[in-house]
Coordinates of C-alpha atoms in Angstrom, one line a residue:
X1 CA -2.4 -17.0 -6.9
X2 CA -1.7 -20.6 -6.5
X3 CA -1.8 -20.9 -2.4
X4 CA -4.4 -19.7 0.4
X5 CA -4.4 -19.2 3.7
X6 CA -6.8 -18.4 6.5
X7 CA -6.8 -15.4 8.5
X8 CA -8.1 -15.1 11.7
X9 CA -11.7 -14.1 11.5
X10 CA -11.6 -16.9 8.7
X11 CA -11.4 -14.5 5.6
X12 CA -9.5 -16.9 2.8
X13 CA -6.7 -14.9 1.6
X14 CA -4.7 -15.8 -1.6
X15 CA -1.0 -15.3 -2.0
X16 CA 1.7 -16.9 -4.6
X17 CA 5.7 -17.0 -3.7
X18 CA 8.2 -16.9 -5.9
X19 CA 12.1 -17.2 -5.6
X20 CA 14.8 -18.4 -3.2
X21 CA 16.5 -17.2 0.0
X22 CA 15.1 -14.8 3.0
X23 CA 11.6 -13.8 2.7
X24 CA 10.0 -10.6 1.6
X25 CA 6.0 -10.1 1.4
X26 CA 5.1 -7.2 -1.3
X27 CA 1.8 -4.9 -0.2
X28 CA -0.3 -3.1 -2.8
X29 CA -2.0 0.4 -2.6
X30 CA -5.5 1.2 -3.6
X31 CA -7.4 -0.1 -6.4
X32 CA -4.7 -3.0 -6.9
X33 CA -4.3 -6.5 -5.9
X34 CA -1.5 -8.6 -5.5
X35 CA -0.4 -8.3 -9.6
X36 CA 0.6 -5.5 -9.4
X37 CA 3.5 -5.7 -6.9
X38 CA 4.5 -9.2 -9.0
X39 CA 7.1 -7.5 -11.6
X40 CA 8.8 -5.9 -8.3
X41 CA 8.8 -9.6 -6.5
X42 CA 10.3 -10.6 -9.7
X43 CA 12.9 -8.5 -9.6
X44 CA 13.9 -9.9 -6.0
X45 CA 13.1 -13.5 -7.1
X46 CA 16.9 -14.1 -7.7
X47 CA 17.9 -12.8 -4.0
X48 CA 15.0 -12.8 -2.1
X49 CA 11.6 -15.6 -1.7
X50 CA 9.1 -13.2 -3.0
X51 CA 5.3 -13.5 -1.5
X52 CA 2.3 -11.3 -3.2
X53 CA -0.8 -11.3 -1.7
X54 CA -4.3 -9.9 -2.3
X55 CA -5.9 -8.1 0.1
X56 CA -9.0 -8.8 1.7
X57 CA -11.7 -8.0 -0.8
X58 CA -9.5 -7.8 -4.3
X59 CA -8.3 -10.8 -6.4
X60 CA -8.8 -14.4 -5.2
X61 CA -9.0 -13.5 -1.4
X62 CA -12.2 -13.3 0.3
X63 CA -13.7 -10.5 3.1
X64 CA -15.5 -10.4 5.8
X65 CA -17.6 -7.7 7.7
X66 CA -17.1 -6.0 9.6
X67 CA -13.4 -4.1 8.1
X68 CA -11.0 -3.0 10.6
X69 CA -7.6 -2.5 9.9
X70 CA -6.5 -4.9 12.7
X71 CA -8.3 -7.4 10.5
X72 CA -5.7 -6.5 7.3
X73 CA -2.6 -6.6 9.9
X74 CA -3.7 -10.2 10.8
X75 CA -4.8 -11.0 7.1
X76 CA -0.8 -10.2 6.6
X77 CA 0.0 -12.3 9.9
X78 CA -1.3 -15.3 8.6
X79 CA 0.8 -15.0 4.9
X80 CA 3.8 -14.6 7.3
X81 CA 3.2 -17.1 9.3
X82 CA 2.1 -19.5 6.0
X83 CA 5.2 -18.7 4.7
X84 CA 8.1 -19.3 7.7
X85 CA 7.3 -17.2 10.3
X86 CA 9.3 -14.7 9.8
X87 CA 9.8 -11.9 7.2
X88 CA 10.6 -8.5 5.7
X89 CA 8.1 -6.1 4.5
X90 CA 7.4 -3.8 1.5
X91 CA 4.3 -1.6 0.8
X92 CA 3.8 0.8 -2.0
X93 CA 1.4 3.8 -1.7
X94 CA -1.6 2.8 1.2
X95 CA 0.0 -0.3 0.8
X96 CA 3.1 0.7 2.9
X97 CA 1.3 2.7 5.7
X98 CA -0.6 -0.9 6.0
X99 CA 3.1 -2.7 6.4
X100 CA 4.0 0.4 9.1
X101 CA 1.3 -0.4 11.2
X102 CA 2.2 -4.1 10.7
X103 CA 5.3 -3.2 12.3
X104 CA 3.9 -1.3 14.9
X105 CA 1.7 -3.7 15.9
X106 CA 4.8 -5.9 16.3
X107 CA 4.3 -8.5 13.4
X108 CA 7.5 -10.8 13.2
X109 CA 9.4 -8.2 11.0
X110 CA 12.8 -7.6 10.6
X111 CA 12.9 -4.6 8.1
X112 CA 10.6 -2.5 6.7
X113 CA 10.5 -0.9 3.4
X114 CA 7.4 1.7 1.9
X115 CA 7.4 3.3 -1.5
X116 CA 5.7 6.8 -0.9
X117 CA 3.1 6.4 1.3
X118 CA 0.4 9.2 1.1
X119 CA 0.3 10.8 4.3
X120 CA -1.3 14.3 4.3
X121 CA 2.0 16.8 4.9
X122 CA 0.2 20.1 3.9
X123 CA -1.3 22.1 6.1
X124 CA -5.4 23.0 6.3
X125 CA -6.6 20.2 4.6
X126 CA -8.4 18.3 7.2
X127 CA -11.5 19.4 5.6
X128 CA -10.7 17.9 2.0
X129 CA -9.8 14.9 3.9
X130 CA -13.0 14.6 5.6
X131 CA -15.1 15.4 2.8
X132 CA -13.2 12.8 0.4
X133 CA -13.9 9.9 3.5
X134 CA -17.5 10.9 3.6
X135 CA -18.0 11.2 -0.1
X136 CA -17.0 7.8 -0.8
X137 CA -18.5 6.2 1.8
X138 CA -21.9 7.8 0.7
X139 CA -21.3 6.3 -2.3
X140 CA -20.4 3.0 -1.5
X141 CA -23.1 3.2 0.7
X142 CA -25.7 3.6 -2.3
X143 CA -24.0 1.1 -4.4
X144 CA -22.6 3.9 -6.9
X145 CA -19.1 2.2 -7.5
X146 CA -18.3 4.0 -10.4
X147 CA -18.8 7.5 -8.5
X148 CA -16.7 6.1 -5.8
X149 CA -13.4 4.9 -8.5
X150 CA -13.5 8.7 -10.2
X151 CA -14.0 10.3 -6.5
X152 CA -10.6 8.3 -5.8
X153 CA -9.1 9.2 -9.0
X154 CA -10.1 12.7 -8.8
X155 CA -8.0 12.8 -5.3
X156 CA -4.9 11.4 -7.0
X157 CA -4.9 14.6 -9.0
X158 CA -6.1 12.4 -12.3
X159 CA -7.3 14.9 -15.5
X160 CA -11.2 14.9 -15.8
X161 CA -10.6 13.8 -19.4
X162 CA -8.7 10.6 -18.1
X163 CA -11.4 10.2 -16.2
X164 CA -13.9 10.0 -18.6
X165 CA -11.2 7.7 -20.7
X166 CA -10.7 5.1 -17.8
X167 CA -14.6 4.9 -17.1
X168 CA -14.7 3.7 -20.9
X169 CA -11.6 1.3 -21.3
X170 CA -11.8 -2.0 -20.4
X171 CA -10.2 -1.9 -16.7
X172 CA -13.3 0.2 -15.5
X173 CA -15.5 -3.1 -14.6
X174 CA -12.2 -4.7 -12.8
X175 CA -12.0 -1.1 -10.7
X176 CA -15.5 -1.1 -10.0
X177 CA -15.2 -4.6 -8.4
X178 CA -13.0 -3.6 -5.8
X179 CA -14.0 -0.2 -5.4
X180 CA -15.5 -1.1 -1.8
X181 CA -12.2 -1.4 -1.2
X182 CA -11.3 2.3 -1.1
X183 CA -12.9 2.3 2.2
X184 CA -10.5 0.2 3.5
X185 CA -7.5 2.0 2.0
X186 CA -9.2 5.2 3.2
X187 CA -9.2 3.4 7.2
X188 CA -5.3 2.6 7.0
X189 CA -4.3 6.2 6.1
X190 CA -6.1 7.4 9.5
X191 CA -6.5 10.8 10.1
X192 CA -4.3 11.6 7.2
X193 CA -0.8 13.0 8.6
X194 CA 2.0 10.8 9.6
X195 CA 1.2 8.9 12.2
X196 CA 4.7 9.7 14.2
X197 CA 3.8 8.1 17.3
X198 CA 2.8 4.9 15.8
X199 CA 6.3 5.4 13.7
X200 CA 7.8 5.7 16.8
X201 CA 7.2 2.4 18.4
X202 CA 8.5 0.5 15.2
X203 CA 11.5 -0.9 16.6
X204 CA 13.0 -2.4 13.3
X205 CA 15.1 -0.6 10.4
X206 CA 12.8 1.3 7.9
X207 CA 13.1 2.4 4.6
X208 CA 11.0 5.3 3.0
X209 CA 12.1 6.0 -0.5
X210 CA 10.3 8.0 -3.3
X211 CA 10.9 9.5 -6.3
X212 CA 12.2 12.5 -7.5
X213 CA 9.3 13.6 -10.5
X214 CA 7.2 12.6 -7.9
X215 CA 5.2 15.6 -6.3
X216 CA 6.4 17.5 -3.7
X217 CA 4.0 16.3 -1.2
X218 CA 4.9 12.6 -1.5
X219 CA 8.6 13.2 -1.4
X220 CA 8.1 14.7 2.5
X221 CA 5.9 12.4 3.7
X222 CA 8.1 9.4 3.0
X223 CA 11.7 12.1 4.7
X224 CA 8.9 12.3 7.3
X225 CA 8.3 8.7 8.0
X226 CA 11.6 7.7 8.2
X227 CA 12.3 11.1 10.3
X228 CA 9.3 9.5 13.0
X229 CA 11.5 5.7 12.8
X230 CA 14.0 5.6 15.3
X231 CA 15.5 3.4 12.9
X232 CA 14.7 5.1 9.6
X233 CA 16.2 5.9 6.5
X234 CA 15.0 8.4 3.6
X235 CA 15.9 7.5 0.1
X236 CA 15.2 9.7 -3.3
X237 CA 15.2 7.7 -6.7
X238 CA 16.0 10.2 -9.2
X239 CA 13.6 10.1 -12.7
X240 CA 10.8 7.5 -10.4
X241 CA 7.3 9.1 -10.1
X242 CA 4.7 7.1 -7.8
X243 CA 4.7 4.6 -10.8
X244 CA 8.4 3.4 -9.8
X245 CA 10.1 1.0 -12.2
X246 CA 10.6 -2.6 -10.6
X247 CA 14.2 -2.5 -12.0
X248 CA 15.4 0.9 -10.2
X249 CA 13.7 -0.1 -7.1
X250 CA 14.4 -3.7 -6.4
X251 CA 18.7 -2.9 -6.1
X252 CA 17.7 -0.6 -3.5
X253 CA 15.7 -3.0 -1.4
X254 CA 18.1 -6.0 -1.8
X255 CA 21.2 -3.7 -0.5
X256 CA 18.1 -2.3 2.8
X257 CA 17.3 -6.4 2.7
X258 CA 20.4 -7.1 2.9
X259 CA 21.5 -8.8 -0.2

């Protein structure tokens, strides 16, 4: 990240930009910073000024206690407003249910797109949901970082064996130094299920697009979220899982963009 701007409870927060032409600011999920979203910005660079950010407590940006997720919406605020003023929006996973309730919220936005956000569509699991927030904040609590990373990984359906291979590769110290993190991924999914009232006051155009091999699940939340948008639109992207390729997607958010 080459540039920084100040939110406004003074948390520093990094961002680079990259391309020419109408602005679009790229939003990770969990456990990622603002790399991760770069190939995807890349892909746009030739239509579109790309901005990546990290969030509030990953990468270069700072934090600040206490979290709130109004404190994320203005973190993204400020990188709009560093950047023109004005914008369009795309969040992957947590990252786009952050970008709806940017929207919401009434963030200068003209269109918003989100890749699979994980809302809870299945019925009876508020208790799994609950047990997974108070597990990791217990955790976190006690400093076990480590417990909280496999308790997150365990909830994306990852293999035990995996696992056990991630906590020895070389990525496990760079997860464990944003695991407190989780926490604030965990407080922008809110009670789990799709928010449709707050998807109801987003008065701009939204995308919700997922993939095909992806699980069932994710396929209806994102038909749900763009079901809840008065102005919504459901995409499928055949052969994409939740790891979608930067090359598939980035033709479908130019023609949404409008380029």
């Amino acid at each position: 990240m080459d540039k920084k701007t100040i939110s406004r409870d003074g948390t520093s927060i990094a961002y680079q930009r990259t391309g020419q032409g109408p602005v679009v600011v790229l939003v990770s999920g969990a456990m990622s910073t603002g790399a991760t979203v770069a190939p995807l910005a890349m892909a746009l660079s030739d239509r579109f000024s790309t901005v990546v950010y990290d969030r509030r407590g990953r990468g270069e940006s700072g934090d600040t206690a206490p979290y709130a997720v109004e404190r994320e919406v203005e973190d993204l605020a400020a990188v709009i407003d560093a950047v023109g003023g004005d914008a369009a929006l795309y969040g992957i996973s947590s990252g786009g249910a952050l970008v709806l309730r940017a929207a919401a919220s009434g963030l200068p936005v003209g269109r918003v797109a989100v890749y699979e956000p994980p809302f809870e569509v299945r019925e009876g699991r508020e208790r799994e949901r609950a047990a997974y927030s108070d597990g990791l904040a217990g955790a976190l609590a006690e400093g076990r970082r480590g417990d909280a990373v496999e308790l997150f990984l365990r909830v994306t359906g990852l293999a035990e064996q995996m696992i056990v291979s991630a906590r020895q590769s070389p990525m496990w110290p760079g997860l464990e130094a944003i695991a407190p993190t989780l926490a604030y991924d965990d407080a922008v999914m809110g009670d789990g299920p799709v928010p449709r009232d707050l998807l109801a006051s987003i008065t701009v155009p939204v995308l919700a697009v997922a993939g095909d091999a992806s699980p069932d699940r994710m396929r209806e939340a994102a038909r749900q979220v763009a079901e809840a948008a008065p102005q919504g639109t459901y995409r499928l992207l055949k052969g994409q899982t939740h790891a979608v390729e930067p090359e598939i997607l980035a033709p479908v958010l130019a023609e949404f963009y409008g380029a």
